XYZ file of C-alpha atoms in Angstrom:
395
model
C 12.790 114.420 -52.593
C 15.667 116.526 -53.900
C 16.917 119.383 -51.844
C 17.633 123.003 -52.850
C 20.729 123.128 -55.107
C 22.163 125.719 -52.768
C 21.659 125.050 -49.044
C 22.552 128.683 -48.190
C 20.290 130.378 -50.626
C 17.672 131.415 -48.089
C 20.320 133.188 -45.914
C 20.376 136.125 -48.276
C 16.597 136.788 -48.131
C 14.005 137.568 -45.416
C 10.644 135.944 -44.871
C 8.922 139.321 -45.301
C 10.269 139.912 -48.847
C 7.951 138.759 -51.582
C 9.305 136.479 -54.150
C 8.836 135.437 -57.824
C 9.528 131.907 -59.091
C 10.429 130.819 -62.632
C 10.116 127.040 -62.892
C 11.701 125.013 -65.601
C 11.074 126.496 -69.019
C 11.852 125.659 -72.649
C 14.620 128.046 -73.643
C 13.915 131.443 -72.212
C 14.341 130.925 -68.475
C 17.824 132.391 -68.258
C 17.002 135.508 -70.214
C 13.807 136.180 -68.161
C 15.733 135.761 -64.890
C 18.301 138.287 -66.150
C 15.406 140.699 -66.953
C 13.967 140.230 -63.438
C 17.363 141.002 -61.950
C 17.401 144.269 -63.789
C 13.813 144.987 -62.671
C 14.825 144.238 -59.082
C 17.738 146.585 -59.229
C 15.501 149.504 -60.225
C 12.468 148.709 -58.117
C 11.554 150.632 -55.013
C 10.291 147.469 -53.371
C 12.680 144.544 -52.829
C 11.743 140.996 -54.019
C 13.574 137.753 -54.364
C 14.028 135.781 -57.526
C 13.737 131.991 -57.444
C 14.514 129.501 -60.262
C 14.132 125.740 -60.436
C 15.025 123.024 -62.959
C 15.270 119.232 -62.877
C 18.870 119.350 -64.222
C 21.941 121.166 -63.030
C 21.800 124.410 -65.097
C 24.356 126.851 -63.694
C 23.968 129.201 -66.716
C 20.349 129.545 -65.623
C 20.806 129.483 -61.849
C 23.473 132.244 -61.868
C 20.660 134.863 -62.381
C 18.481 133.587 -59.430
C 18.735 134.531 -55.743
C 17.581 131.093 -54.698
C 17.543 127.885 -56.693
C 15.878 124.463 -56.390
C 16.234 121.102 -58.211
C 12.753 119.950 -59.254
C 11.863 116.349 -58.736
C 11.961 114.298 -61.855
C 10.615 110.884 -62.670
C 13.896 109.352 -63.578
C 17.577 110.188 -64.092
C 17.056 109.335 -67.775
C 14.383 112.048 -68.172
C 15.726 114.246 -70.945
C 14.910 117.578 -72.536
C 12.097 116.062 -74.531
C 10.537 114.768 -71.298
C 10.817 111.053 -72.179
C 9.647 109.545 -68.894
C 9.617 105.947 -67.761
C 5.953 105.507 -66.892
C 6.689 102.872 -64.248
C 8.870 105.313 -62.289
C 7.282 108.201 -60.292
C 9.142 110.977 -58.414
C 9.094 110.734 -54.660
C 6.989 113.920 -54.660
C 5.068 115.436 -57.605
C 6.775 118.493 -59.071
C 3.927 120.800 -58.391
C 3.620 119.810 -54.776
C 7.337 120.286 -54.131
C 7.220 123.688 -55.771
C 4.113 124.682 -53.880
C 5.603 123.702 -50.532
C 8.812 125.568 -51.157
C 6.977 128.593 -52.579
C 4.919 128.882 -49.396
C 8.061 128.852 -47.319
C 9.636 131.530 -49.512
C 6.688 133.877 -49.674
C 6.260 133.531 -53.379
C 3.628 135.747 -54.884
C 3.999 134.900 -58.627
C 4.923 131.555 -60.158
C 5.528 131.108 -63.887
C 5.282 127.330 -64.560
C 7.199 127.179 -67.864
C 6.999 123.795 -69.728
C 4.845 121.818 -67.204
C 1.850 124.134 -67.077
C -0.853 121.348 -67.108
C 0.599 119.617 -64.098
C 0.379 122.857 -62.060
C -3.008 123.996 -63.549
C -4.703 120.829 -62.255
C -3.984 122.171 -58.763
C -4.739 125.854 -59.296
C -6.949 125.993 -56.255
C -4.113 124.957 -53.938
C -1.887 127.773 -55.304
C -4.781 130.279 -55.031
C -5.367 129.271 -51.426
C -1.611 129.961 -50.733
C -1.899 133.435 -52.276
C 0.255 132.564 -55.248
C -0.556 134.061 -58.644
C -0.214 130.967 -60.914
C 0.772 131.652 -64.506
C 0.415 128.543 -66.715
C -0.712 130.182 -69.939
C -4.435 129.693 -69.365
C -6.801 129.135 -66.440
C -7.968 125.529 -66.915
C -6.592 122.185 -67.831
C -9.086 121.926 -70.698
C -7.863 125.104 -72.349
C -4.261 124.061 -72.035
C -5.055 120.698 -73.604
C -6.884 122.263 -76.493
C -3.913 124.708 -77.101
C -1.533 121.694 -77.139
C -3.590 119.701 -79.543
C -3.184 121.613 -82.830
C -6.182 119.907 -84.506
C -8.566 120.659 -81.640
C -7.085 124.179 -81.383
C -7.823 124.949 -85.082
C -11.397 123.622 -84.694
C -12.027 126.005 -81.800
C -10.507 128.869 -83.672
C -13.116 128.206 -86.485
C -15.884 128.261 -83.824
C -14.810 131.752 -82.765
C -14.432 132.948 -86.439
C -10.672 133.513 -85.872
C -8.641 133.254 -89.139
C -6.599 130.084 -88.772
C -4.581 127.800 -90.967
C -6.643 124.917 -92.317
C -5.602 121.275 -91.332
C -6.751 117.757 -91.807
C -5.777 114.991 -89.398
C -4.481 111.616 -90.381
C -3.478 108.618 -88.192
C -2.311 106.187 -90.924
C -1.128 105.970 -94.458
C -4.584 105.236 -95.835
C -5.978 108.433 -94.402
C -3.021 110.421 -95.594
C -3.417 109.104 -99.168
C -7.077 109.900 -99.087
C -6.408 113.413 -98.051
C -3.727 113.826 -100.711
C -6.226 112.688 -103.329
C -8.610 115.465 -102.291
C -6.228 118.304 -101.419
C -3.065 117.377 -103.338
C -3.670 120.120 -105.953
C -2.050 122.785 -103.740
C 1.252 123.230 -101.860
C 1.066 121.205 -98.705
C 2.974 120.539 -95.488
C 2.730 118.082 -92.585
C 3.279 118.376 -88.831
C 2.465 116.502 -85.692
C -0.790 117.168 -83.778
C 1.373 117.949 -80.717
C 5.003 119.076 -80.634
C 7.378 121.939 -80.349
C 10.411 123.456 -82.107
C 9.070 122.490 -85.654
C 9.733 118.866 -84.777
C 8.117 116.738 -87.500
C 7.274 119.608 -89.804
C 7.930 119.080 -93.522
C 6.946 120.841 -96.720
C 5.708 118.321 -99.405
C 6.448 118.437 -103.110
C 7.045 116.456 -106.234
C 10.448 114.766 -107.167
C 12.713 117.124 -109.100
C 13.661 115.207 -112.242
C 17.110 115.201 -113.798
C 17.467 117.576 -116.671
C 14.187 119.442 -115.996
C 14.545 123.106 -115.249
C 13.074 124.264 -111.907
C 9.964 126.226 -112.077
C 8.594 124.674 -115.238
C 5.663 123.317 -113.267
C 3.468 125.009 -110.733
C 4.013 122.276 -108.065
C 7.120 122.492 -105.817
C 9.723 120.033 -106.913
C 12.276 118.744 -104.496
C 15.545 116.850 -105.169
C 15.598 113.365 -103.634
C 18.794 114.156 -101.780
C 17.978 117.766 -100.753
C 15.900 116.909 -97.686
C 18.868 114.892 -96.278
C 21.512 117.573 -97.087
C 19.509 120.861 -96.389
C 17.560 119.608 -93.339
C 16.808 123.097 -92.133
C 14.753 123.723 -95.364
C 12.262 121.080 -94.099
C 11.388 119.968 -97.634
C 10.735 116.464 -98.873
C 8.978 114.985 -101.891
C 5.594 113.524 -101.056
C 6.251 109.943 -102.200
C 9.368 109.678 -99.981
C 7.470 111.039 -96.954
C 4.682 108.513 -97.481
C 7.182 105.722 -97.822
C 9.105 106.764 -94.625
C 5.849 107.107 -92.712
C 4.516 103.743 -93.897
C 7.618 101.954 -92.955
C 8.457 103.639 -89.763
C 9.005 101.365 -86.784
C 8.741 104.334 -84.443
C 5.256 105.216 -85.857
C 4.150 101.568 -85.616
C 5.282 101.290 -81.951
C 4.096 104.783 -80.944
C 1.480 106.109 -83.334
C 1.904 109.816 -84.063
C -1.203 111.761 -85.056
C -0.310 114.096 -87.858
C -1.778 117.045 -89.801
C -1.821 117.653 -93.492
C -2.064 121.424 -94.073
C -1.991 123.935 -96.993
C 1.429 125.505 -97.001
C 0.955 129.318 -96.517
C 3.264 131.394 -98.618
C 3.173 134.718 -96.694
C 5.232 136.204 -93.861
C 5.337 134.268 -90.588
C 5.231 136.232 -87.281
C 5.963 135.388 -83.750
C 4.107 137.395 -81.211
C 5.156 137.526 -77.518
C 2.119 138.432 -75.341
C 1.569 139.342 -71.710
C -2.018 138.708 -70.972
C -4.467 138.341 -68.064
C -7.654 136.164 -68.189
C -7.988 136.604 -71.933
C -7.019 140.300 -72.133
C -3.853 141.383 -73.925
C -1.900 143.781 -71.683
C 1.236 144.005 -73.752
C 2.642 142.453 -76.940
C 5.546 142.710 -79.387
C 5.490 141.282 -82.846
C 8.496 139.945 -84.853
C 9.312 138.315 -88.068
C 12.564 136.747 -89.348
C 14.419 137.303 -92.673
C 17.575 135.260 -92.850
C 19.245 135.534 -89.440
C 17.590 138.893 -88.554
C 14.637 139.301 -86.283
C 12.547 142.393 -87.078
C 10.997 143.665 -83.854
C 7.931 145.937 -83.675
C 4.212 146.091 -83.394
C 2.135 145.152 -86.499
C -1.519 146.096 -85.995
C -2.728 143.752 -88.764
C -1.173 140.846 -86.851
C -2.562 142.061 -83.487
C -6.022 142.222 -85.019
C -5.908 138.437 -85.121
C -4.036 137.866 -81.936
C -6.264 139.941 -79.630
C -9.503 137.913 -80.225
C -7.372 134.722 -80.172
C -6.107 135.463 -76.687
C -9.656 136.214 -75.477
C -11.118 133.109 -77.047
C -8.755 130.804 -75.178
C -8.618 132.767 -72.023
C -4.808 132.959 -72.048
C -3.186 134.073 -68.862
C 0.490 134.810 -68.176
C 3.173 135.203 -70.852
C 2.493 133.196 -74.009
C 3.623 133.259 -77.691
C 1.594 133.085 -80.839
C 2.610 132.083 -84.353
C 0.856 133.451 -87.431
C 1.422 133.215 -91.201
C -0.122 135.137 -94.017
C -1.811 133.381 -96.875
C -1.587 134.186 -100.587
C -4.056 137.080 -100.081
C -2.145 138.582 -97.184
C -4.505 137.500 -94.524
C -2.765 136.693 -91.327
C -3.783 133.245 -90.026
C -3.052 131.671 -86.683
C -0.745 128.678 -86.671
C -0.624 128.009 -82.923
C -0.410 129.265 -79.388
C 2.435 128.254 -77.150
C 1.249 128.472 -73.512
C 4.582 129.662 -72.302
C 7.129 132.387 -73.135
C 8.967 131.948 -76.400
C 12.654 131.304 -76.644
C 12.973 134.759 -78.288
C 11.147 136.849 -75.595
C 14.490 138.525 -74.727
C 14.472 140.126 -78.149
C 11.702 142.500 -76.917
C 14.244 144.192 -74.625
C 15.824 145.900 -77.643
C 12.490 147.511 -78.617
C 12.327 149.494 -75.444
C 9.626 147.282 -73.981
C 10.943 144.349 -71.855
C 7.858 142.143 -71.773
C 9.195 140.067 -68.838
C 9.559 143.237 -66.757
C 6.173 144.612 -67.888
C 4.369 141.425 -66.811
C 6.133 140.749 -63.506
C 6.142 144.409 -62.367
C 2.326 144.309 -62.660
C 1.899 140.951 -61.014
C 4.185 141.839 -58.117
C 2.272 145.087 -57.554
C 5.112 147.316 -58.597
C 3.178 149.056 -61.385
C -0.405 149.594 -62.460
C -2.063 147.359 -64.947
C -0.457 147.736 -68.413
C -2.581 149.190 -71.111
C -1.929 147.688 -74.611
C -2.285 150.990 -76.496
C 0.233 152.675 -74.249
C 2.683 149.841 -74.510
C 2.493 149.766 -78.344
C 3.403 153.531 -78.425
C 6.594 152.786 -76.446
C 7.920 150.119 -78.929
C 10.731 151.268 -81.090
C 10.979 149.028 -84.213
C 14.430 147.422 -84.485
C 16.408 144.553 -85.891
C 18.060 141.928 -83.808
C 20.572 139.183 -84.543
C 20.980 136.362 -82.052
C 24.524 135.117 -81.177
C 25.782 132.040 -79.260
C 27.811 132.186 -76.068
C 29.544 129.470 -74.016
C 29.126 128.842 -70.381
C 31.414 126.604 -68.355
C 29.557 123.912 -66.459
C 31.072 122.245 -63.487
C 30.526 118.525 -62.903
C 27.477 117.867 -60.765
C 27.989 114.704 -58.655
C 24.230 114.525 -57.881
C 23.317 113.855 -61.533
């Protein structure tokens, strides 16, 4: 079992002080810890801030009062969580965190990227008096959220506007779907995945000498998808050929979805929620490099029943996109904070502080209508910074 990254970290706290723990997240852990430090500096009640990660992440750890290295299955376990199945950690991550959390008087634990592992042991955390935030309150709910096809089916069952999708597991199924639905703009993406991995818009080959826009179907240059990779465009024939001849797919089948490509504005919505109730939310959309932060009621009219239907709990993010008629349709729920949750601080409503101040008992339960009134629409541009990382001999 790995030891705390700092053997002296508990000397600065007292056993009587409550604590909040942010376990390894995707890309927002550092920003959320910084928000918690600001909250701590202005709170009447003292509390400690704990962070953990399976790697040495000094740029994250610098904003925590206490830090731990989480057990990992292998030294080769990378950011995509590729794990050697034959190797198990000496202690399960959830058990390590639970034992240390009990010693540190942790009252609130946000699980980040490994929510299902923790959720399977919710009763143990409840018995220890720890408010567990995994994004939902059951393993079944988290599994449905993670499976985009099952997720969309459940949205239909609750009459929630959602993007349509058809699953395929091989080339024959894909070609059959294209024969039926190929008359419209289409895209593909994996059934499970993050960060737009595997997403592609499909189109016809753009022929030499033909003016763009002379046909209603999207036409993509055969070289464009290799050169402008961020555009995520590929002609359909080339996608089929790559998929059919992929050694990766043959060795590890990847269930995929074929979907109509929605032409409207895409929104990301950061949500603080409790047992299916939205307590606070901020909406944002992107044009170029600019994030537009605010509160769009038409988007929230879709998000509020969605959060209720899936019993979301904690801090989650939702993606929606408008169709040709302007109807906002759900794309997915991410059962963890988004990488852009820090953008909310510029609106006058820091969602990290709103959520944790409530869960720590520092404030009353947030009321969505009141929070919405406090949001000041603004525009945000993200920038990149560098952090010096010292060599870690334990890696």
